[in-house]
Short mmCIF file of C-alpha atoms in Angstrom, two decimals:
data_model
loop_
_atom_site.label_atom_id
_atom_site.label_comp_id
_atom_site.label_asym_id
_atom_site.label_seq_id
_atom_site.Cartn_x
_atom_site.Cartn_y
_atom_site.Cartn_z
CA MET A 1 -22.22 11.79 -1.15
CA CYS A 2 -19.07 10.55 0.49
CA SER A 3 -17.58 13.34 2.59
CA THR A 4 -14.05 11.99 2.27
CA CYS A 5 -13.71 11.59 -1.45
CA GLY A 6 -16.81 13.08 -3.06
CA CYS A 7 -17.69 9.88 -4.86
CA GLY A 8 -21.30 9.01 -5.60
CA GLY A 9 -22.45 12.40 -6.79
CA ASP A 10 -21.90 16.15 -7.02
CA ASP A 11 -18.68 17.50 -8.35
CA PRO A 12 -15.73 15.25 -7.57
CA GLY A 13 -13.52 18.26 -8.28
CA GLN A 14 -14.62 19.78 -4.96
CA VAL A 15 -12.69 17.20 -3.04
CA GLU A 16 -9.54 17.90 -4.92
CA ALA A 17 -9.57 21.50 -3.68
CA GLY A 18 -8.07 20.49 -0.34
CA ILE A 19 -5.12 18.67 -1.80
CA SER A 20 -1.75 20.06 -0.94
CA HIS A 21 0.23 20.84 -3.99
CA PRO A 22 3.99 20.80 -3.92
CA HIS A 23 4.71 23.66 -6.30
CA ASP A 24 3.63 27.22 -6.61
CA HIS A 25 3.83 28.78 -9.98
CA GLY A 26 1.46 30.27 -12.49
CA HIS A 27 1.24 29.53 -16.11
CA SER A 28 4.49 28.76 -17.70
CA HIS A 29 6.64 31.32 -19.44
CA ASP A 30 8.53 28.46 -20.77
CA PRO A 31 12.01 28.86 -22.18
CA HIS A 32 11.65 25.61 -24.11
CA ALA A 33 8.69 26.90 -26.09
CA GLU A 34 9.99 28.60 -29.16
CA GLY A 35 6.72 29.89 -30.48
CA GLY A 36 6.60 27.10 -33.03
CA PRO A 37 4.87 23.77 -32.96
CA ALA A 38 6.34 22.73 -29.57
CA GLY A 39 4.00 23.04 -26.61
CA ARG A 40 4.89 24.72 -23.32
CA ARG A 41 6.45 22.75 -20.50
CA VAL A 42 4.76 22.60 -17.12
CA VAL A 43 6.09 21.11 -13.91
CA VAL A 44 3.81 18.64 -12.14
CA GLU A 45 5.81 16.65 -9.53
CA GLN A 46 2.94 14.40 -8.48
CA GLU A 47 3.17 10.86 -7.16
CA ILE A 48 1.15 8.55 -9.38
CA LEU A 49 -0.30 6.90 -6.30
CA ALA A 50 -0.95 10.21 -4.52
CA LYS A 51 -4.71 9.76 -4.60
CA ASN A 52 -4.61 6.22 -3.22
CA ASN A 53 -2.13 7.35 -0.59
CA ARG A 54 -4.45 10.17 0.51
CA PHE A 55 -7.33 7.73 0.95
CA ALA A 56 -4.99 5.39 2.81
CA ALA A 57 -3.96 8.21 5.15
CA VAL A 58 -7.63 8.95 5.89
CA ASN A 59 -8.30 5.25 6.56
CA ARG A 60 -5.26 5.00 8.83
CA SER A 61 -6.14 8.00 10.94
CA THR A 62 -9.82 6.94 11.15
CA TRP A 63 -8.95 3.40 12.20
CA GLU A 64 -6.23 4.48 14.63
CA GLY A 65 -8.64 7.00 16.13
CA ARG A 66 -11.06 4.15 16.76
CA GLY A 67 -8.37 1.90 18.21
CA LEU A 68 -9.00 -0.55 15.39
CA LEU A 69 -6.07 -2.78 14.42
CA ALA A 70 -6.15 -3.17 10.62
CA LEU A 71 -4.07 -5.89 8.97
CA ASN A 72 -3.63 -6.20 5.20
CA LEU A 73 -3.06 -9.84 4.22
CA LEU A 74 -1.29 -10.55 0.95
CA SER A 75 -0.57 -13.92 -0.60
CA SER A 76 -0.85 -16.09 -3.68
CA PRO A 77 -4.20 -17.76 -4.32
CA GLY A 78 -4.49 -20.91 -2.25
CA SER A 79 -1.99 -20.10 0.51
CA GLY A 80 -4.68 -20.60 3.15
CA LYS A 81 -5.47 -16.98 4.02
CA THR A 82 -9.20 -17.58 4.37
CA THR A 83 -8.62 -20.69 6.52
CA LEU A 84 -6.27 -18.64 8.70
CA LEU A 85 -8.84 -15.85 9.02
CA ALA A 86 -11.60 -18.30 9.91
CA ALA A 87 -9.35 -19.92 12.54
CA THR A 88 -8.42 -16.46 13.85
CA SER A 89 -11.98 -15.26 14.24
CA ASN A 90 -12.99 -18.53 15.90
CA ALA A 91 -10.09 -18.34 18.34
CA LEU A 92 -10.66 -14.68 19.23
CA ALA A 93 -14.45 -14.98 19.64
CA GLY A 94 -15.43 -13.54 23.01
CA GLU A 95 -12.05 -11.82 23.41
CA LEU A 96 -12.16 -9.21 20.70
CA GLU A 97 -14.48 -8.13 17.91
CA VAL A 98 -13.26 -9.23 14.51
CA ALA A 99 -14.44 -8.00 11.12
CA VAL A 100 -13.19 -9.09 7.73
CA VAL A 101 -12.96 -7.45 4.32
CA GLU A 102 -12.58 -10.03 1.56
CA GLY A 103 -11.15 -9.07 -1.82
CA ASP A 104 -11.64 -11.39 -4.76
CA GLN A 105 -12.07 -10.94 -8.47
CA GLN A 106 -15.54 -12.45 -8.21
CA THR A 107 -17.94 -14.47 -5.98
CA SER A 108 -18.70 -13.96 -2.29
CA LEU A 109 -17.55 -17.46 -1.33
CA ASP A 110 -14.83 -16.22 1.01
CA ALA A 111 -17.06 -13.71 2.80
CA ASP A 112 -19.74 -16.43 3.12
CA ARG A 113 -17.17 -18.72 4.67
CA ILE A 114 -16.10 -16.08 7.18
CA ARG A 115 -19.71 -15.13 8.02
CA ALA A 116 -20.37 -18.79 8.78
CA THR A 117 -17.99 -18.37 11.75
CA GLY A 118 -20.27 -15.62 13.09
CA VAL A 119 -17.97 -12.74 12.12
CA ALA A 120 -19.02 -9.64 10.16
CA ALA A 121 -17.58 -9.82 6.66
CA VAL A 122 -17.95 -7.83 3.48
CA GLN A 123 -16.86 -8.94 0.05
CA ILE A 124 -15.28 -6.60 -2.47
CA ASN A 125 -15.36 -7.96 -6.01
CA THR A 126 -12.67 -6.24 -7.99
CA GLY A 127 -13.95 -7.48 -11.35
CA LYS A 128 -11.01 -7.07 -13.68
CA GLY A 129 -8.99 -5.38 -10.94
CA CYS A 130 -6.05 -7.26 -9.50
CA HIS A 131 -5.72 -5.54 -6.11
CA LEU A 132 -7.69 -3.68 -3.46
CA ASP A 133 -7.27 0.07 -3.20
CA ALA A 134 -7.69 2.37 -0.22
CA HIS A 135 -10.88 3.97 -1.53
CA GLN A 136 -12.72 0.66 -1.96
CA VAL A 137 -11.63 -0.60 1.42
CA GLY A 138 -12.51 2.63 3.24
CA HIS A 139 -16.09 2.39 2.02
CA ALA A 140 -16.31 -1.35 2.63
CA VAL A 141 -15.33 -0.82 6.26
CA GLU A 142 -18.01 1.88 6.62
CA THR A 143 -20.69 -0.62 5.53
CA LEU A 144 -19.27 -3.31 7.79
CA GLY A 145 -20.17 -1.67 11.10
CA VAL A 146 -16.97 -2.83 12.75
CA ALA A 147 -16.60 -2.26 16.51
CA ASP A 148 -14.11 0.24 17.97
CA ARG A 149 -10.95 -1.30 19.44
CA GLY A 150 -11.56 -4.43 17.39
CA LEU A 151 -9.57 -6.27 14.75
CA LEU A 152 -10.03 -5.55 11.06
CA LEU A 153 -8.62 -8.22 8.76
CA ILE A 154 -8.36 -7.26 5.10
CA GLU A 155 -7.79 -10.20 2.81
CA ASN A 156 -6.36 -8.78 -0.38
CA VAL A 157 -6.84 -10.32 -3.80
CA GLY A 158 -4.72 -13.49 -4.09
CA ASN A 159 -1.77 -12.01 -5.95
CA LEU A 160 1.77 -11.27 -4.82
CA VAL A 161 2.50 -8.61 -7.42
CA CYS A 162 -0.20 -6.00 -7.84
CA PRO A 163 -1.37 -5.37 -4.25
CA ALA A 164 2.18 -4.56 -3.11
CA GLY A 165 2.15 -0.92 -4.20
CA PHE A 166 -1.27 -0.03 -2.77
CA ASP A 167 -1.33 1.18 0.82
CA LEU A 168 -4.79 0.56 2.31
CA GLY A 169 -4.13 2.40 5.57
CA GLU A 170 -3.32 -0.80 7.46
CA ALA A 171 -1.35 -0.84 10.71
CA ALA A 172 0.69 -3.78 9.44
CA ARG A 173 1.09 -5.83 6.30
CA VAL A 174 1.15 -9.60 6.57
CA VAL A 175 2.34 -11.84 3.74
CA VAL A 176 1.11 -15.43 3.98
CA LEU A 177 3.10 -18.12 2.22
CA SER A 178 2.37 -21.86 2.31
CA VAL A 179 5.02 -24.54 2.25
CA THR A 180 3.56 -26.08 -0.92
CA GLU A 181 4.61 -22.96 -2.83
CA GLY A 182 8.38 -23.28 -2.54
CA ASP A 183 10.86 -21.62 -0.19
CA ASP A 184 12.20 -19.32 -2.92
CA LYS A 185 8.94 -17.42 -3.22
CA PRO A 186 10.27 -14.28 -1.47
CA LEU A 187 12.97 -13.93 -4.13
CA LYS A 188 10.49 -14.53 -6.94
CA TYR A 189 8.00 -11.94 -5.66
CA PRO A 190 10.21 -9.35 -3.97
CA ASP A 191 7.79 -6.41 -4.06
CA ALA A 192 5.27 -8.05 -1.72
CA PHE A 193 7.92 -9.38 0.68
CA ALA A 194 9.82 -6.08 0.70
CA THR A 195 6.74 -4.38 2.18
CA ALA A 196 5.87 -7.11 4.71
CA ASP A 197 5.89 -6.45 8.46
CA LEU A 198 5.20 -10.12 9.14
CA VAL A 199 5.67 -13.24 7.01
CA VAL A 200 3.45 -16.18 8.02
CA ILE A 201 4.58 -19.58 6.76
CA ASN A 202 1.40 -21.65 6.63
CA LYS A 203 0.60 -25.36 6.17
CA ILE A 204 3.63 -26.51 8.18
CA ASP A 205 1.75 -29.80 8.76
CA LEU A 206 2.65 -30.59 5.13
CA LEU A 207 6.41 -30.08 5.61
CA PRO A 208 7.17 -33.84 5.65
CA TYR A 209 5.72 -34.14 2.13
CA VAL A 210 7.35 -31.20 0.37
CA ASP A 211 10.83 -29.93 -0.30
CA PHE A 212 10.63 -26.69 1.65
CA ASN A 213 13.40 -25.32 3.85
CA VAL A 214 11.83 -22.98 6.41
CA ASP A 215 15.12 -21.39 7.48
CA ARG A 216 16.10 -20.70 3.89
CA CYS A 217 12.70 -19.16 3.20
CA ILE A 218 13.09 -16.86 6.22
CA GLU A 219 16.61 -15.93 5.12
CA TYR A 220 15.25 -14.97 1.67
CA ALA A 221 12.46 -12.92 3.24
CA ARG A 222 15.07 -11.05 5.35
CA ARG A 223 17.08 -10.24 2.23
CA LEU A 224 14.07 -8.20 1.14
CA ARG A 225 13.29 -6.70 4.53
CA PRO A 226 15.98 -7.28 7.15
CA GLU A 227 13.73 -6.46 10.12
CA VAL A 228 10.72 -8.56 9.02
CA GLU A 229 9.07 -10.75 11.67
CA THR A 230 8.21 -14.36 10.82
CA LEU A 231 5.85 -17.03 12.15
CA ARG A 232 5.27 -20.63 11.17
CA LEU A 233 1.90 -22.33 11.68
CA SER A 234 -0.79 -24.58 10.32
CA ALA A 235 -4.20 -22.90 10.19
CA THR A 236 -5.77 -26.33 9.60
CA THR A 237 -4.29 -28.23 12.55
CA GLY A 238 -3.95 -25.17 14.80
CA ASP A 239 -0.23 -25.79 15.34
CA GLY A 240 1.49 -22.41 15.86
CA VAL A 241 -1.75 -20.43 15.65
CA GLU A 242 -1.34 -19.25 19.26
CA GLY A 243 1.86 -17.43 18.21
CA TRP A 244 -0.12 -15.61 15.51
CA LEU A 245 -2.83 -14.67 18.01
CA ASP A 246 -0.17 -13.38 20.40
CA TRP A 247 1.34 -11.30 17.60
CA ILE A 248 -2.11 -9.77 16.96
CA ARG A 249 -2.59 -9.12 20.70
CA ARG A 250 0.84 -7.44 20.91
CA ARG A 251 0.20 -5.21 17.87
CA ARG A 252 -3.23 -4.30 19.20
CA GLY A 253 -1.72 -3.49 22.60
CA GLN A 254 0.84 -1.18 20.93
CA LEU A 255 -1.88 0.54 18.93
CA LEU A 256 -4.08 1.06 21.99
CA GLU A 257 -1.15 2.32 24.07
CA ALA A 258 -0.29 4.86 21.39
CA ARG A 259 -3.95 5.89 21.31
CA ARG A 260 -4.08 6.20 25.11
CA ASP A 261 -0.92 8.34 25.13
CA ALA A 262 -2.32 10.61 22.42
CA LEU A 263 -5.60 10.99 24.32
CA ALA A 264 -3.77 11.63 27.61
CA ALA A 265 -1.66 14.34 25.98
CA GLU A 266 -4.77 15.94 24.52
CA LEU A 267 -6.63 15.73 27.84
CA ALA A 268 -3.69 17.37 29.63
CA ALA A 269 -3.63 20.13 27.03
CA VAL A 270 -7.38 20.74 27.39
CA GLU A 271 -7.16 20.76 31.20
CA GLY A 272 -4.21 23.13 31.00
CA ALA A 273 -6.21 25.48 28.78
CA LEU A 274 -9.20 25.31 31.14
CA GLY A 275 -6.96 25.95 34.16
CA GLU A 276 -5.56 29.09 32.54
CA GLU A 277 -9.05 30.25 31.72
CA ARG A 278 -10.23 29.79 35.34
CA GLY A 279 -7.14 31.56 36.58
CA VAL A 280 -7.87 34.56 34.38
CA ALA A 281 -11.59 34.54 35.16
CA ARG A 282 -11.15 34.67 38.95
CA PRO A 283 -11.61 38.31 40.08
CA GLU A 284 -9.29 38.25 43.14
CA MET B 1 -1.70 -5.84 -14.34
CA HIS B 2 -1.93 -3.00 -11.82
CA GLU B 3 -0.14 -0.83 -14.41
CA MET B 4 -3.64 -0.23 -15.82
CA SER B 5 -4.67 1.41 -12.50
CA LEU B 6 -1.43 3.37 -12.47
CA ALA B 7 -2.03 4.60 -16.04
CA GLU B 8 -5.58 5.60 -15.06
CA SER B 9 -4.17 7.54 -12.11
CA VAL B 10 -1.76 9.29 -14.47
CA VAL B 11 -4.67 10.40 -16.67
CA GLU B 12 -6.61 11.64 -13.62
CA ILE B 13 -3.61 13.70 -12.54
CA LEU B 14 -3.28 15.11 -16.07
CA GLN B 15 -6.96 16.13 -16.00
CA GLU B 16 -6.54 17.86 -12.62
CA GLU B 17 -3.40 19.62 -13.81
CA ALA B 18 -5.18 20.71 -17.00
CA ARG B 19 -7.74 22.57 -14.84
CA ARG B 20 -5.11 23.93 -12.48
CA GLN B 21 -2.54 25.01 -15.04
CA ALA B 22 -5.00 25.82 -17.87
CA PHE B 23 -4.02 23.61 -20.77
CA ALA B 24 -6.15 21.61 -23.19
CA ARG B 25 -3.88 18.96 -24.58
CA VAL B 26 -0.89 16.95 -23.38
CA ARG B 27 1.84 16.25 -25.92
CA ALA B 28 4.41 14.58 -23.71
CA VAL B 29 4.70 13.23 -20.18
CA TRP B 30 7.97 12.84 -18.25
CA LEU B 31 7.43 10.01 -15.85
CA GLU B 32 9.91 8.88 -13.22
CA VAL B 33 9.65 5.14 -12.53
CA GLY B 34 12.38 4.04 -10.14
CA GLY B 35 14.27 0.82 -10.73
CA LEU B 36 12.79 -0.63 -7.51
CA SER B 37 9.24 0.70 -7.93
CA HIS B 38 6.20 -1.58 -8.05
CA CYS B 39 5.80 -1.03 -11.75
CA ASP B 40 6.88 -2.53 -15.03
CA PRO B 41 7.69 0.40 -17.33
CA GLU B 42 6.85 -1.43 -20.55
CA ALA B 43 3.48 -2.53 -19.22
CA LEU B 44 2.85 1.01 -18.04
CA ALA B 45 3.69 2.43 -21.48
CA PHE B 46 1.29 -0.06 -23.11
CA CYS B 47 -1.50 0.81 -20.65
CA PHE B 48 -0.83 4.52 -21.03
CA ASP B 49 -1.48 4.25 -24.79
CA VAL B 50 -4.73 2.41 -24.11
CA VAL B 51 -6.18 4.58 -21.36
CA THR B 52 -5.28 7.92 -22.96
CA ARG B 53 -7.47 7.20 -26.00
CA GLY B 54 -10.24 9.78 -26.19
CA THR B 55 -8.63 11.91 -23.46
CA LEU B 56 -6.60 15.10 -23.44
CA ALA B 57 -3.45 12.97 -23.63
CA GLU B 58 -4.34 10.85 -26.66
CA GLY B 59 -1.20 10.17 -28.65
CA ALA B 60 1.04 11.82 -26.04
CA ARG B 61 4.69 10.81 -25.94
CA LEU B 62 5.75 9.02 -22.78
CA GLU B 63 9.31 9.79 -21.63
CA LEU B 64 10.33 7.33 -18.92
CA LEU B 65 13.06 8.33 -16.49
CA ARG B 66 14.57 5.38 -14.60
CA PRO B 67 16.42 6.44 -11.45
CA PRO B 68 18.40 3.49 -10.07
CA GLY B 69 17.59 1.80 -6.78
CA GLN B 70 19.46 3.01 -3.71
CA GLY B 71 19.99 1.30 -0.41
CA TRP B 72 21.86 1.37 2.86
CA CYS B 73 23.99 -1.67 3.64
CA LEU B 74 23.54 -2.39 7.36
CA ALA B 75 26.62 -4.62 7.44
CA TYR B 76 28.94 -2.15 5.70
CA SER B 77 27.27 1.10 6.90
CA GLN B 78 27.46 2.52 3.45
CA ALA B 79 25.05 3.84 0.81
CA VAL B 80 25.00 1.50 -2.18
CA GLU B 81 23.28 1.18 -5.53
CA VAL B 82 20.71 -1.63 -5.70
CA ALA B 83 19.91 -3.03 -9.15
CA ARG B 84 17.12 -5.34 -7.97
CA ARG B 85 15.39 -6.09 -4.68
CA GLY B 86 17.04 -9.02 -2.95
CA ASP B 87 20.45 -8.42 -4.55
CA PRO B 88 23.52 -8.49 -2.30
CA CYS B 89 25.57 -5.44 -1.35
CA PRO B 90 27.97 -4.76 -4.26
CA LEU B 91 30.70 -3.87 -1.72
CA CYS B 92 30.53 -6.63 0.89
CA GLY B 93 28.09 -9.27 -0.43
CA SER B 94 25.73 -8.95 2.55
CA TYR B 95 21.98 -9.09 2.02
CA GLN B 96 21.30 -6.68 4.90
CA ILE B 97 20.17 -3.85 2.67
CA GLN B 98 17.48 -1.33 3.39
CA VAL B 99 16.06 0.34 0.31
CA THR B 100 16.31 4.12 0.61
CA GLY B 101 15.39 5.32 -2.88
CA GLY B 102 14.62 4.44 -6.46
CA ASP B 103 11.12 3.20 -5.68
CA GLU B 104 9.30 6.34 -6.79
CA MET B 105 6.54 6.58 -9.39
CA ARG B 106 6.05 10.24 -10.15
CA ILE B 107 4.94 12.58 -12.94
CA LYS B 108 7.69 15.15 -13.28
CA GLU B 109 6.81 17.42 -16.15
CA LEU B 110 4.53 17.81 -19.16
CA GLU B 111 4.61 19.37 -22.57
CA VAL B 112 1.19 20.86 -23.19
CA ASP B 113 -0.86 23.14 -25.44
#
């Protein structure tokens, strides 16, 4: 049985016992109930996505604890995410361990394509589902055997609407947009762009053939998230890909520095505690 | 149609609350769906009717509360109301708005037996 969520057997209710609960009251002595046909009123105050968010929090702390940089990639179908991931794993081979989680409604074509580059990949088929959730991804990563201090790339289902609300526990969210899709896409799909840490404009080699204004697209993306970072590249020709790799290296460096600082603080605390103990234990 | 997943989460929460607060049937659900949340309220209401069939909340009335979006205009240094993501500041026309509220999706209260 899964120790995090209790899935796969036993009583799933056990897991729920540890959940913090924002209110503290017994059964209602409800003033609205008038003894007639009306039921009693009870206060709930629960986020609908609370369960997903709990799994996401577990994923985040697990991955951060392992120094693993997790990126959640969102885009429309056909924006070139898989090509970008294949180019990324090829370029980083020998520098850093990469593992990929592929989300698609069906088939393992994308995971097969990534595995062909020599990178560990696992496919999640969502069936009728339109997005990945934190529970699925947490388990997928367990089966993947991804190395500590590596890079975990999660390719969400090609869809700019549904995945937006589901935190997977990623360190950063990347929205990929290709120039064949139109520069007004951020305004058309605001939910995804509003949650983006980085917007990647892909297929810039096709700019001469399409009516796409890169600056306008970036301006629209900033309307939804003023502080969003942006990159432009072509995963096919390799133009601009180095900037993307540098962005990954920088984010990974930040994550590892934060991890080092947390470990140093803990080490100092443990040494302090041991020092006190020795001081007390010494007879003279 | 992630509203189906959201509606399923609502039913799961109702089942947990039924154990915790000892009730057998849900007659009405007060649901707060902010104007900037990742959710279409009509789609959610449709999915709620579908996924509650055969559950403790079958036939329950869904009361949707729609708190408006709120933001902070970076250009004007002022809290403003935001009707839709990507809209300009109603005071100065700038697009430098950080959303600060109105994106919640939360079960507030129930009427139960």
